[in-house]
Amino acid sequence: MGVTYYQKAKASVCPVDPQSSRAAQVSFQLPAGKEIRPNFGNIDVTNLDSVYQRSLSLERDHPDRIADYFEHAEAIAAQDRQMQRMYGVPNHPYFGRPMTLLPMTGMMVEGISEMVQRVMRASKGFVEGLFEGLRTSLAKDPETLSRMNRNLMKSQILNVVLPAVMASGMVVGIVQDIVKAVTGLYQLVTNFDEIATAAVKLIKAILDDEKAAHGFGKLVGQQLGQKIGKLSRLGVIRFSFEVGRILGPIIASIAVAFTGIGVGALAVKFGREFLRWATRFPRIARLVDGLVTLGSKSGRGGKLIAYVTAAMASARSGITSRHVQVFQRVASSNGGQNRIIAVRFTNLKSTKWIDRGYPGKPMSVKVKTSDKTGIVTVQKHGPKTTPESHIQDAYSAGYYIVDGNGVARNKAGQALDLPSKTDWPLEPGQVIDPRLKKPLVGDYDLHSVIKPHNKGQNIVLATQDGKKVADASNPDLRKVAKALNDGMDQPRVLHGAHDGYAKLSDAGNGVVAFHPDGRIQIFNTVNEMEDFFESIGRQTIKGAYPSGPLPDVLPNNVLPLRRKD
């Protein structure tokens, strides 16, 4: 299908009323005064309402046929032929050719067509994930949830037979919510084709993987539960159309958000949660990273690039988005400390508590954070059972521990007066700060503080007065830690850096590094961090002594030194 694109074309979009006979009116006024009526496949967008209206008529005038169909799902093939005859449309009419919805590049418009098609193909995983997300969002409204379940299952079957209904809704939604933003984009960026290609690859990666499609559906359900829940009383035809009208802009917005125009409602609403979810899939995370790089080339995505980069760092590392900015500011060569600050990932479950002002775990407390709650909790059973010595250390440091009756007590058995209803899920074993009357949560563990002009230098105080110090550190590191803590709600960098007392292999699940020039690097594995250290000629203190650990007693004020020139 030959299409001529005009860079200065302007879009005109009429309001959409799904109950009217004109579900979508779209036209593009060209410089020469000509007009293009865009197509979706071989169907005029302005006529999409005819499919929807006939679907509504069928549901209204022949409910027995719809009900019979759903009760006899095994007869899908026969019903498919019957529905096609009733509608008078060819099989899968919308997926025959690339759609030409927007007057810019073929890749983007074809890509949006592919997105709709892939949602249909990934229907099972996506719909199941969508319901799972809705179940979370609508947990307090079981009646609505029950109706949603029935409609989603019917809609899933309906889309196998007649994808036109939800597809119609998707196109109307895309036209209504996305077209105005995208028509201006082509004039703003110089590498639009490149960005569009990468965006389509991202959507493909999500919807080609059944697990990812399920997860994406769940994310959408969690974010839009109340909005979709309002549709639960609609008949299945109207329901499918309206769900499509909601999903279309979401899917399209992911494709365009990284180009520099989606920093507003589209990117911010789903940005953090989408990025947190995306980091679970290495291929998807790499594609997001690639889009960030491409966006920076456009010259229009400065604010977006900063947002996405910070959001990726927060989502992967567990550092709150506000504190990511603190780390960036302190690391900066422009008014900051001019240091590379590497931080170990913290428990992602702790992030929300950190954001709410819950205290961080100091070095004196060795009890681990719970994988389930993100709160520092004594484990009495299982492979992660807390040693008795760690419990006694927590008591000695002045903390209280919640007993089996839900009462926080200190070492002497004295009870702490907690609120009758806490703001967190109170559980036995939680370590409580008596001053704040809140539980301890994860802190920020520095991995390294590196001087850009002398990256291999790693010096820490190992002994003092002939005894091994508990917190291996140095004046420069303490200065950086103070600057970080001064920028936060309360001290959260509570001890020296990991490379001053342990091996790289002991660093946990990953590391995020903040550079003086504003760059953020994410190291997902120990091997990646080892490669980075090797590239800058740096080793940990343990790396300086491969023959064994430091002795408990060393000559007075010894400074272990590892410097590779």
Coordinates of C-alpha atoms in Angstrom, one line a residue:
M1 CA 0.0 0.0 0.0
G2 CA 1.6 3.2 -1.1
V3 CA 1.5 6.0 1.4
T4 CA 2.9 9.5 1.1
Y5 CA 4.1 11.1 4.4
Y6 CA 4.2 14.8 5.0
Q7 CA 6.3 16.2 7.8
K8 CA 4.1 19.2 8.4
A9 CA 0.8 17.4 8.3
K10 CA -1.6 18.3 11.0
A11 CA -4.0 15.9 12.7
S12 CA -7.6 16.6 13.5
V13 CA -9.3 14.2 15.9
C14 CA -13.0 14.5 16.7
P15 CA -14.3 13.4 20.2
V16 CA -15.1 9.7 20.5
D17 CA -18.5 8.6 21.7
P18 CA -18.6 4.8 21.6
Q19 CA -22.4 4.8 21.7
S20 CA -22.8 7.0 18.7
S21 CA -22.6 6.0 15.1
R22 CA -19.3 7.8 14.7
A23 CA -16.8 6.1 17.0
A24 CA -13.8 7.8 15.6
Q25 CA -13.3 10.6 13.0
V26 CA -9.7 11.2 12.0
S27 CA -8.3 13.1 9.1
F28 CA -5.0 14.8 8.2
Q29 CA -4.9 18.2 6.5
L30 CA -1.9 18.3 4.2
P31 CA 0.0 21.5 3.1
A32 CA -1.5 21.3 -0.4
G33 CA -5.0 21.2 1.0
K34 CA -5.5 17.5 0.3
E35 CA -6.7 15.0 2.9
I36 CA -5.7 11.5 3.9
R37 CA -8.2 9.2 5.6
P38 CA -5.9 6.8 7.5
N39 CA -6.6 3.1 7.3
F40 CA -6.1 0.3 9.8
G41 CA -5.3 -2.7 7.6
N42 CA -7.8 -2.4 4.8
I43 CA -10.6 -0.9 7.0
D44 CA -11.1 2.9 7.2
V45 CA -10.7 4.1 10.7
T46 CA -13.7 6.3 10.3
N47 CA -15.8 3.1 9.7
L48 CA -14.5 1.1 12.6
D49 CA -17.6 2.0 14.5
S50 CA -19.7 -0.1 12.1
V51 CA -18.1 -3.3 13.4
Y52 CA -18.7 -2.2 17.0
Q53 CA -22.3 -1.1 16.4
R54 CA -23.1 -4.4 14.7
S55 CA -21.5 -6.2 17.6
L56 CA -23.7 -4.3 20.0
S57 CA -26.8 -5.0 17.9
L58 CA -25.9 -8.7 18.0
E59 CA -25.5 -8.7 21.7
R60 CA -28.8 -6.7 22.2
D61 CA -31.0 -8.5 19.6
H62 CA -29.6 -12.0 19.8
P63 CA -28.3 -12.6 23.3
D64 CA -29.1 -16.3 23.0
R65 CA -26.5 -16.7 20.3
I66 CA -23.8 -15.0 22.4
A67 CA -24.7 -17.0 25.5
D68 CA -24.8 -20.3 23.5
Y69 CA -21.4 -19.5 22.1
F70 CA -19.8 -19.1 25.4
E71 CA -21.4 -22.2 26.8
H72 CA -20.1 -24.3 24.0
A73 CA -16.5 -23.0 23.7
E74 CA -15.5 -26.3 22.1
A75 CA -17.4 -25.3 18.9
I76 CA -15.2 -22.3 18.4
A77 CA -14.5 -23.1 14.7
A78 CA -18.2 -23.5 13.8
Q79 CA -19.1 -20.3 15.7
D80 CA -16.2 -18.5 14.0
R81 CA -17.7 -19.2 10.6
Q82 CA -21.2 -18.3 11.8
M83 CA -19.9 -15.0 13.3
Q84 CA -18.0 -14.1 10.1
R85 CA -21.2 -14.7 8.0
M86 CA -23.2 -12.5 10.3
Y87 CA -20.7 -9.7 10.2
G88 CA -19.8 -10.0 6.5
V89 CA -16.1 -9.3 7.2
P90 CA -13.2 -11.5 6.1
N91 CA -11.2 -13.5 8.6
H92 CA -8.9 -11.2 10.8
P93 CA -9.5 -8.2 8.5
Y94 CA -7.3 -5.8 10.6
F95 CA -4.1 -7.8 10.4
G96 CA -3.8 -8.0 6.6
R97 CA -1.6 -5.0 6.0
P98 CA 0.3 -2.4 7.9
M99 CA -1.9 0.3 9.3
T100 CA -1.3 3.9 8.2
L101 CA -2.7 5.8 11.2
L102 CA -0.1 8.5 11.6
P103 CA 1.4 10.7 8.8
M104 CA 5.0 10.1 9.5
T105 CA 7.1 6.9 9.2
G106 CA 5.9 3.5 8.1
M107 CA 7.8 1.8 10.9
M108 CA 5.9 3.5 13.7
V109 CA 2.4 2.9 12.2
E110 CA 3.2 -0.6 11.2
G111 CA 4.6 -1.1 14.7
I112 CA 1.4 0.0 16.4
S113 CA -0.5 -2.5 14.1
E114 CA 1.9 -5.2 15.3
M115 CA 1.3 -4.3 18.9
V116 CA -2.4 -4.8 18.6
Q117 CA -1.8 -8.1 16.8
R118 CA 0.6 -9.4 19.4
V119 CA -1.8 -8.6 22.2
M120 CA -4.3 -10.8 20.4
R121 CA -1.7 -13.6 20.0
A122 CA -0.6 -13.3 23.6
S123 CA -4.2 -13.1 24.8
K124 CA -4.1 -16.1 27.2
G125 CA -1.1 -14.9 29.2
F126 CA -2.0 -11.3 29.0
V127 CA -5.6 -11.7 30.0
E128 CA -4.7 -14.0 32.9
G129 CA -2.1 -11.5 34.1
L130 CA -4.6 -8.7 33.7
F131 CA -7.1 -10.5 35.9
E132 CA -4.4 -11.3 38.5
G133 CA -3.6 -7.6 38.6
L134 CA -7.2 -6.6 38.9
R135 CA -7.7 -9.1 41.7
T136 CA -5.0 -7.2 43.6
S137 CA -6.5 -3.8 42.8
L138 CA -10.1 -4.8 43.4
A139 CA -9.5 -7.1 46.5
K140 CA -12.0 -5.1 48.6
D141 CA -14.8 -5.3 46.0
P142 CA -15.4 -9.1 45.4
E143 CA -18.7 -8.5 43.5
T144 CA -17.0 -6.3 40.9
L145 CA -14.1 -8.7 40.7
S146 CA -16.4 -11.7 40.1
R147 CA -18.1 -9.8 37.2
M148 CA -14.7 -8.9 35.9
N149 CA -13.6 -12.5 35.9
R150 CA -16.6 -13.6 33.9
N151 CA -16.3 -10.8 31.4
L152 CA -12.5 -11.3 30.9
M153 CA -12.9 -15.0 30.2
K154 CA -15.7 -14.3 27.8
S155 CA -13.7 -11.5 26.2
Q156 CA -10.7 -13.9 25.8
I157 CA -12.9 -16.4 23.9
L158 CA -14.5 -13.6 21.9
N159 CA -11.1 -12.3 20.7
V160 CA -10.2 -15.7 19.4
V161 CA -13.3 -15.6 17.2
L162 CA -13.7 -11.9 16.4
P163 CA -10.6 -9.9 17.3
A164 CA -12.2 -6.9 15.5
V165 CA -14.1 -5.8 18.6
M166 CA -11.2 -5.3 21.0
A167 CA -8.9 -4.2 18.1
S168 CA -11.5 -1.5 17.2
G169 CA -11.4 -0.2 20.8
M170 CA -7.6 -0.2 20.7
V171 CA -7.4 1.8 17.5
V172 CA -10.0 4.3 18.8
G173 CA -8.1 4.6 22.0
I174 CA -4.8 5.1 20.2
V175 CA -6.3 7.7 17.9
Q176 CA -8.0 9.5 20.8
D177 CA -5.1 9.6 23.2
I178 CA -1.9 9.2 21.3
V179 CA -2.2 10.7 17.8
K180 CA -1.9 14.4 18.9
A181 CA 1.3 13.7 20.8
V182 CA 2.9 11.7 18.1
T183 CA 2.1 13.9 15.1
G184 CA 4.3 16.6 16.7
L185 CA 7.1 14.2 17.5
Y186 CA 8.3 13.6 14.0
Q187 CA 9.3 17.3 13.7
L188 CA 11.1 17.3 17.0
V189 CA 13.6 14.4 16.7
T190 CA 16.2 13.6 14.1
N191 CA 16.3 9.8 14.6
F192 CA 12.6 9.0 14.7
D193 CA 12.9 5.8 12.6
E194 CA 15.6 4.5 14.8
I195 CA 13.6 5.2 18.0
A196 CA 10.4 3.7 16.5
T197 CA 12.2 0.5 15.4
A198 CA 13.6 0.1 18.9
A199 CA 10.3 0.8 20.5
V200 CA 8.6 -1.9 18.4
K201 CA 11.3 -4.4 19.4
L202 CA 10.5 -3.6 23.1
I203 CA 6.8 -4.4 22.6
K204 CA 7.7 -7.6 20.7
A205 CA 10.0 -8.7 23.5
I206 CA 7.2 -8.2 26.0
L207 CA 4.4 -9.9 24.1
D208 CA 6.4 -12.7 22.5
D209 CA 7.3 -14.1 25.9
E210 CA 4.2 -15.7 27.6
K211 CA 5.6 -15.0 31.1
A212 CA 6.4 -11.4 30.2
A213 CA 2.9 -11.0 28.6
H214 CA 1.4 -12.3 31.8
G215 CA 3.5 -9.9 33.9
F216 CA 2.6 -7.0 31.7
G217 CA -1.1 -7.8 31.9
K218 CA -0.8 -8.0 35.7
L219 CA 0.9 -4.6 35.8
V220 CA -1.8 -3.0 33.7
G221 CA -4.5 -4.6 36.0
Q222 CA -2.8 -3.3 39.1
Q223 CA -2.5 0.2 37.7
L224 CA -5.9 0.4 36.1
G225 CA -8.0 -1.8 38.3
Q226 CA -10.6 0.8 39.3
K227 CA -10.9 2.2 35.8
I228 CA -11.5 -1.3 34.2
G229 CA -13.6 -2.3 37.2
K230 CA -16.2 0.3 36.2
L231 CA -16.8 -1.6 33.0
S232 CA -17.7 -4.9 34.8
R233 CA -21.5 -4.4 34.3
L234 CA -21.2 -4.0 30.5
G235 CA -22.0 -6.8 28.1
V236 CA -19.1 -8.7 26.7
I237 CA -19.1 -6.9 23.3
R238 CA -19.1 -3.4 24.9
F239 CA -16.7 -4.6 27.6
S240 CA -14.2 -5.9 25.1
F241 CA -14.3 -2.7 23.1
E242 CA -13.9 -0.5 26.2
V243 CA -11.0 -2.6 27.5
G244 CA -9.4 -2.3 24.1
R245 CA -9.9 1.5 24.2
I246 CA -7.9 1.6 27.5
L247 CA -5.2 -0.9 26.5
G248 CA -4.4 0.7 23.1
P249 CA -3.0 4.0 24.5
I250 CA -1.0 2.1 27.2
I251 CA 0.7 -0.1 24.7
A252 CA 1.3 2.7 22.2
S253 CA 2.5 5.0 25.0
I254 CA 5.3 2.6 25.9
A255 CA 6.5 2.8 22.3
V256 CA 6.6 6.6 22.3
A257 CA 7.4 7.4 25.9
F258 CA 11.1 7.0 25.5
T259 CA 11.3 9.5 22.6
G260 CA 11.1 12.6 24.8
I261 CA 7.4 13.4 24.7
G262 CA 6.1 11.0 27.3
V263 CA 7.4 12.5 30.5
G264 CA 3.9 13.7 31.5
A265 CA 1.0 11.5 32.4
L266 CA 1.9 8.6 30.1
A267 CA 5.4 8.0 31.3
V268 CA 5.1 9.1 34.9
K269 CA 2.0 7.0 35.6
F270 CA 3.5 3.7 34.5
G271 CA 7.1 4.7 34.3
R272 CA 8.4 3.5 37.7
E273 CA 6.3 0.3 38.0
F274 CA 6.9 -0.6 34.3
L275 CA 10.7 -0.2 34.7
R276 CA 10.7 -2.1 38.0
W277 CA 8.9 -4.9 36.2
A278 CA 11.1 -4.7 33.1
T279 CA 14.3 -5.3 35.0
R280 CA 13.1 -8.9 35.8
F281 CA 13.6 -9.7 32.1
P282 CA 17.2 -9.1 30.9
R283 CA 16.2 -8.8 27.3
I284 CA 13.6 -6.3 28.0
A285 CA 15.9 -4.3 30.3
R286 CA 18.5 -4.2 27.6
L287 CA 16.0 -2.9 25.1
V288 CA 14.9 -0.2 27.6
D289 CA 18.6 0.8 28.0
G290 CA 18.9 1.0 24.3
L291 CA 15.9 3.3 24.0
V292 CA 17.4 5.6 26.6
T293 CA 20.6 5.9 24.6
L294 CA 18.6 6.5 21.4
G295 CA 16.5 9.1 23.1
S296 CA 19.6 11.0 24.1
K297 CA 20.6 11.2 20.5
S298 CA 17.3 12.9 19.5
G299 CA 18.2 16.0 21.4
R300 CA 14.7 16.3 22.8
G301 CA 14.7 13.7 25.5
G302 CA 16.9 15.3 28.1
K303 CA 14.3 15.4 30.9
L304 CA 13.0 12.0 29.9
I305 CA 16.5 10.4 29.8
A306 CA 17.2 11.7 33.3
Y307 CA 13.8 10.4 34.5
V308 CA 14.2 6.9 32.8
T309 CA 17.8 6.5 34.0
A310 CA 16.9 7.4 37.6
A311 CA 13.8 5.2 37.5
M312 CA 15.8 2.3 36.2
A313 CA 18.4 2.7 38.9
S314 CA 15.7 3.0 41.6
A315 CA 13.7 0.1 40.2
R316 CA 16.6 -2.2 40.1
S317 CA 18.6 -1.2 43.1
G318 CA 15.9 -0.5 45.7
I319 CA 17.1 3.1 46.2
T320 CA 14.2 5.5 46.4
S321 CA 13.8 7.8 43.4
R322 CA 14.4 10.8 45.7
H323 CA 17.6 9.3 47.1
V324 CA 18.8 8.4 43.6
Q325 CA 18.9 12.2 43.0
V326 CA 21.0 12.6 46.3
F327 CA 23.5 10.0 45.1
Q328 CA 23.7 11.8 41.7
R329 CA 24.2 15.2 43.3
V330 CA 26.9 14.0 45.7
A331 CA 28.8 12.1 43.0
S332 CA 28.7 15.1 40.6
S333 CA 31.8 16.9 39.5
N334 CA 29.7 20.1 39.4
G335 CA 29.3 21.1 43.0
G336 CA 29.5 17.6 44.4
Q337 CA 32.3 15.4 45.7
N338 CA 33.5 14.4 42.2
R339 CA 33.5 10.7 43.0
I340 CA 32.2 7.4 41.5
I341 CA 29.8 6.2 44.2
A342 CA 28.9 2.5 43.8
V343 CA 26.0 1.2 46.0
R344 CA 24.9 -2.4 46.6
F345 CA 21.3 -3.3 45.7
T346 CA 19.1 -3.1 48.8
N347 CA 16.0 -5.3 49.4
L348 CA 13.4 -4.1 47.0
K349 CA 10.7 -4.8 49.6
S350 CA 12.4 -2.2 51.8
T351 CA 12.1 0.7 49.3
K352 CA 8.6 1.7 50.3
W353 CA 9.5 1.8 54.0
I354 CA 12.6 3.9 53.3
D355 CA 10.4 6.3 51.3
R356 CA 8.1 6.6 54.3
G357 CA 10.9 7.4 56.7
Y358 CA 11.5 4.1 58.5
P359 CA 15.0 3.9 60.0
G360 CA 17.8 2.1 58.3
K361 CA 19.6 -0.9 59.8
P362 CA 23.0 0.2 61.5
M363 CA 26.1 -1.9 61.3
S364 CA 25.6 -3.1 64.8
V365 CA 22.5 -5.0 63.8
K366 CA 23.3 -8.2 61.8
V367 CA 19.7 -9.5 61.6
K368 CA 18.6 -9.6 57.9
T369 CA 15.7 -8.0 56.2
S370 CA 12.8 -10.2 55.4
D371 CA 12.4 -11.2 51.8
K372 CA 8.6 -11.0 52.3
T373 CA 8.3 -7.6 54.0
G374 CA 11.6 -5.8 53.6
I375 CA 11.6 -5.3 57.4
V376 CA 14.5 -6.4 59.6
T377 CA 13.2 -9.6 61.2
V378 CA 14.6 -12.4 63.3
Q379 CA 14.1 -15.8 61.6
K380 CA 13.5 -18.7 64.0
H381 CA 13.3 -21.5 61.4
G382 CA 14.6 -22.5 58.0
P383 CA 17.9 -22.0 56.1
K384 CA 18.0 -18.3 57.1
T385 CA 17.7 -18.8 60.8
T386 CA 19.1 -15.9 62.7
P387 CA 22.1 -16.8 65.0
E388 CA 21.5 -16.2 68.7
S389 CA 24.5 -13.9 68.8
H390 CA 22.9 -11.5 66.3
I391 CA 19.7 -11.4 68.4
Q392 CA 21.8 -10.5 71.5
D393 CA 23.7 -7.8 69.5
A394 CA 20.4 -6.2 68.5
Y395 CA 19.3 -6.1 72.1
S396 CA 22.7 -4.8 73.2
A397 CA 22.4 -1.9 70.7
G398 CA 19.2 -0.8 72.5
Y399 CA 16.6 -2.3 70.1
Y400 CA 13.4 -4.1 70.9
I401 CA 12.2 -7.3 69.2
V402 CA 8.5 -8.3 68.6
D403 CA 7.6 -11.4 70.5
G404 CA 5.1 -14.1 69.6
N405 CA 2.2 -12.1 71.0
G406 CA 3.0 -9.0 68.9
V407 CA 4.6 -7.1 71.8
A408 CA 8.0 -5.4 71.2
R409 CA 10.3 -6.1 74.2
N410 CA 13.9 -5.3 75.0
K411 CA 16.5 -7.6 76.5
A412 CA 15.1 -7.1 80.0
G413 CA 11.6 -8.0 78.8
Q414 CA 10.3 -4.5 79.1
A415 CA 7.5 -3.8 76.6
L416 CA 7.4 -0.9 74.1
D417 CA 4.1 0.9 73.7
L418 CA 3.4 0.6 70.0
P419 CA 0.2 2.0 68.3
S420 CA -2.7 -0.4 68.5
K421 CA -2.8 -0.4 64.7
T422 CA 0.7 -0.1 63.1
D423 CA 1.4 1.4 59.7
W424 CA 3.3 -1.8 58.7
P425 CA 2.4 -5.5 58.9
L426 CA 3.4 -6.3 62.5
E427 CA 5.1 -9.7 62.8
P428 CA 7.1 -11.6 65.4
G429 CA 10.8 -11.1 65.2
Q430 CA 10.8 -7.6 63.9
V431 CA 13.5 -5.3 65.3
I432 CA 12.0 -2.0 66.5
D433 CA 13.7 1.4 67.0
P434 CA 12.4 2.5 70.5
R435 CA 12.7 6.2 69.7
L436 CA 10.8 6.2 66.4
K437 CA 8.6 3.3 67.3
K438 CA 9.1 1.9 63.9
P439 CA 10.9 -1.2 62.6
L440 CA 14.4 -1.2 61.1
V441 CA 14.5 -1.6 57.3
G442 CA 17.3 -1.9 54.8
D443 CA 20.0 0.7 54.6
Y444 CA 22.2 1.8 51.7
D445 CA 25.4 -0.3 51.6
L446 CA 28.3 1.5 49.8
H447 CA 30.2 -0.8 47.6
S448 CA 33.0 1.6 46.6
V449 CA 33.9 5.3 46.6
I450 CA 36.3 5.8 43.7
K451 CA 38.4 8.9 42.8
P452 CA 38.1 9.4 39.0
H453 CA 41.7 10.5 38.7
N454 CA 43.1 7.6 40.8
K455 CA 40.6 4.7 40.4
G456 CA 42.9 2.0 41.6
Q457 CA 43.5 3.5 45.0
N458 CA 41.8 1.6 47.8
I459 CA 43.0 2.6 51.3
V460 CA 41.2 1.9 54.6
L461 CA 42.0 2.0 58.2
A462 CA 42.3 -1.7 59.3
T463 CA 43.5 -1.4 62.9
Q464 CA 43.6 1.2 65.6
D465 CA 45.6 0.8 68.9
G466 CA 46.5 -2.7 67.8
K467 CA 43.0 -3.9 67.3
K468 CA 41.0 -4.6 64.1
V469 CA 38.4 -1.9 63.5
A470 CA 34.8 -2.9 63.0
D471 CA 34.1 -0.3 60.3
A472 CA 36.9 -0.2 57.7
S473 CA 36.8 3.3 56.3
N474 CA 38.9 6.4 55.5
P475 CA 38.4 10.2 55.7
D476 CA 37.4 10.6 52.1
L477 CA 34.7 7.9 52.3
R478 CA 33.4 9.4 55.6
K479 CA 33.1 12.8 53.9
V480 CA 31.1 11.3 51.0
A481 CA 28.9 9.3 53.5
K482 CA 28.2 12.5 55.5
A483 CA 27.2 14.4 52.3
L484 CA 24.8 11.6 51.4
N485 CA 23.3 11.5 54.8
D486 CA 22.9 15.2 55.0
G487 CA 20.8 15.1 51.8
M488 CA 18.5 12.4 53.1
D489 CA 15.6 12.4 55.6
Q490 CA 17.9 10.6 58.1
P491 CA 21.2 8.8 58.0
R492 CA 21.0 5.8 55.7
V493 CA 24.6 5.2 54.7
L494 CA 25.7 3.7 58.0
H495 CA 29.1 2.1 57.5
G496 CA 32.2 1.8 55.3
A497 CA 32.3 0.5 51.7
H498 CA 32.2 -3.1 50.8
D499 CA 35.5 -3.2 48.9
G500 CA 37.2 -2.1 52.1
Y501 CA 36.4 -5.3 53.9
A502 CA 35.0 -8.0 51.7
K503 CA 35.4 -9.8 48.3
L504 CA 33.5 -8.8 45.2
S505 CA 31.7 -12.2 45.2
D506 CA 30.2 -11.3 48.6
A507 CA 28.5 -8.2 47.2
G508 CA 25.0 -9.7 46.9
N509 CA 22.6 -9.3 43.9
G510 CA 24.0 -6.3 42.1
V511 CA 25.6 -2.8 42.2
V512 CA 24.6 0.6 40.9
A513 CA 27.3 3.2 40.2
F514 CA 26.8 7.0 40.1
H515 CA 29.4 8.8 38.0
P516 CA 30.5 12.5 38.3
D517 CA 29.3 13.2 34.8
G518 CA 25.7 12.1 35.7
R519 CA 25.9 8.6 34.2
I520 CA 24.4 5.7 36.1
Q521 CA 25.8 2.2 35.6
I522 CA 24.0 -0.9 36.7
F523 CA 26.0 -4.1 37.3
N524 CA 23.5 -7.0 37.6
T525 CA 26.1 -9.7 38.3
V526 CA 29.4 -10.2 40.2
N527 CA 31.1 -10.9 36.9
E528 CA 30.1 -7.5 35.5
M529 CA 31.5 -5.8 38.6
E530 CA 34.7 -7.8 38.4
D531 CA 35.1 -6.7 34.8
F532 CA 34.6 -3.0 35.8
F533 CA 37.1 -3.3 38.6
E534 CA 39.6 -4.9 36.2
S535 CA 39.0 -2.2 33.6
I536 CA 39.9 0.6 36.2
G537 CA 42.8 -1.3 37.9
R538 CA 41.1 -1.7 41.2
Q539 CA 40.7 -4.5 43.7
T540 CA 39.0 -5.0 47.0
I541 CA 41.0 -5.2 50.2
K542 CA 40.3 -9.0 50.2
G543 CA 41.7 -9.0 46.7
A544 CA 44.9 -7.5 48.0
Y545 CA 45.4 -10.5 50.3
P546 CA 44.4 -13.6 48.3
S547 CA 46.2 -15.9 50.7
G548 CA 43.6 -15.5 53.4
P549 CA 41.6 -13.1 55.6
L550 CA 43.1 -10.3 57.7
P551 CA 44.3 -11.4 61.1
D552 CA 42.4 -10.1 64.1
V553 CA 45.4 -8.2 65.4
L554 CA 47.8 -6.3 63.3
P555 CA 50.6 -3.8 64.1
N556 CA 49.2 -0.5 65.3
N557 CA 47.5 1.7 62.7
V558 CA 48.3 -0.5 59.6
L559 CA 46.7 0.7 56.4
P560 CA 46.3 -2.2 54.0
L561 CA 47.0 -0.8 50.5
R562 CA 46.1 -2.1 47.1
R563 CA 47.1 0.1 44.3
K564 CA 47.5 -1.1 40.7
D565 CA 49.2 1.4 38.4

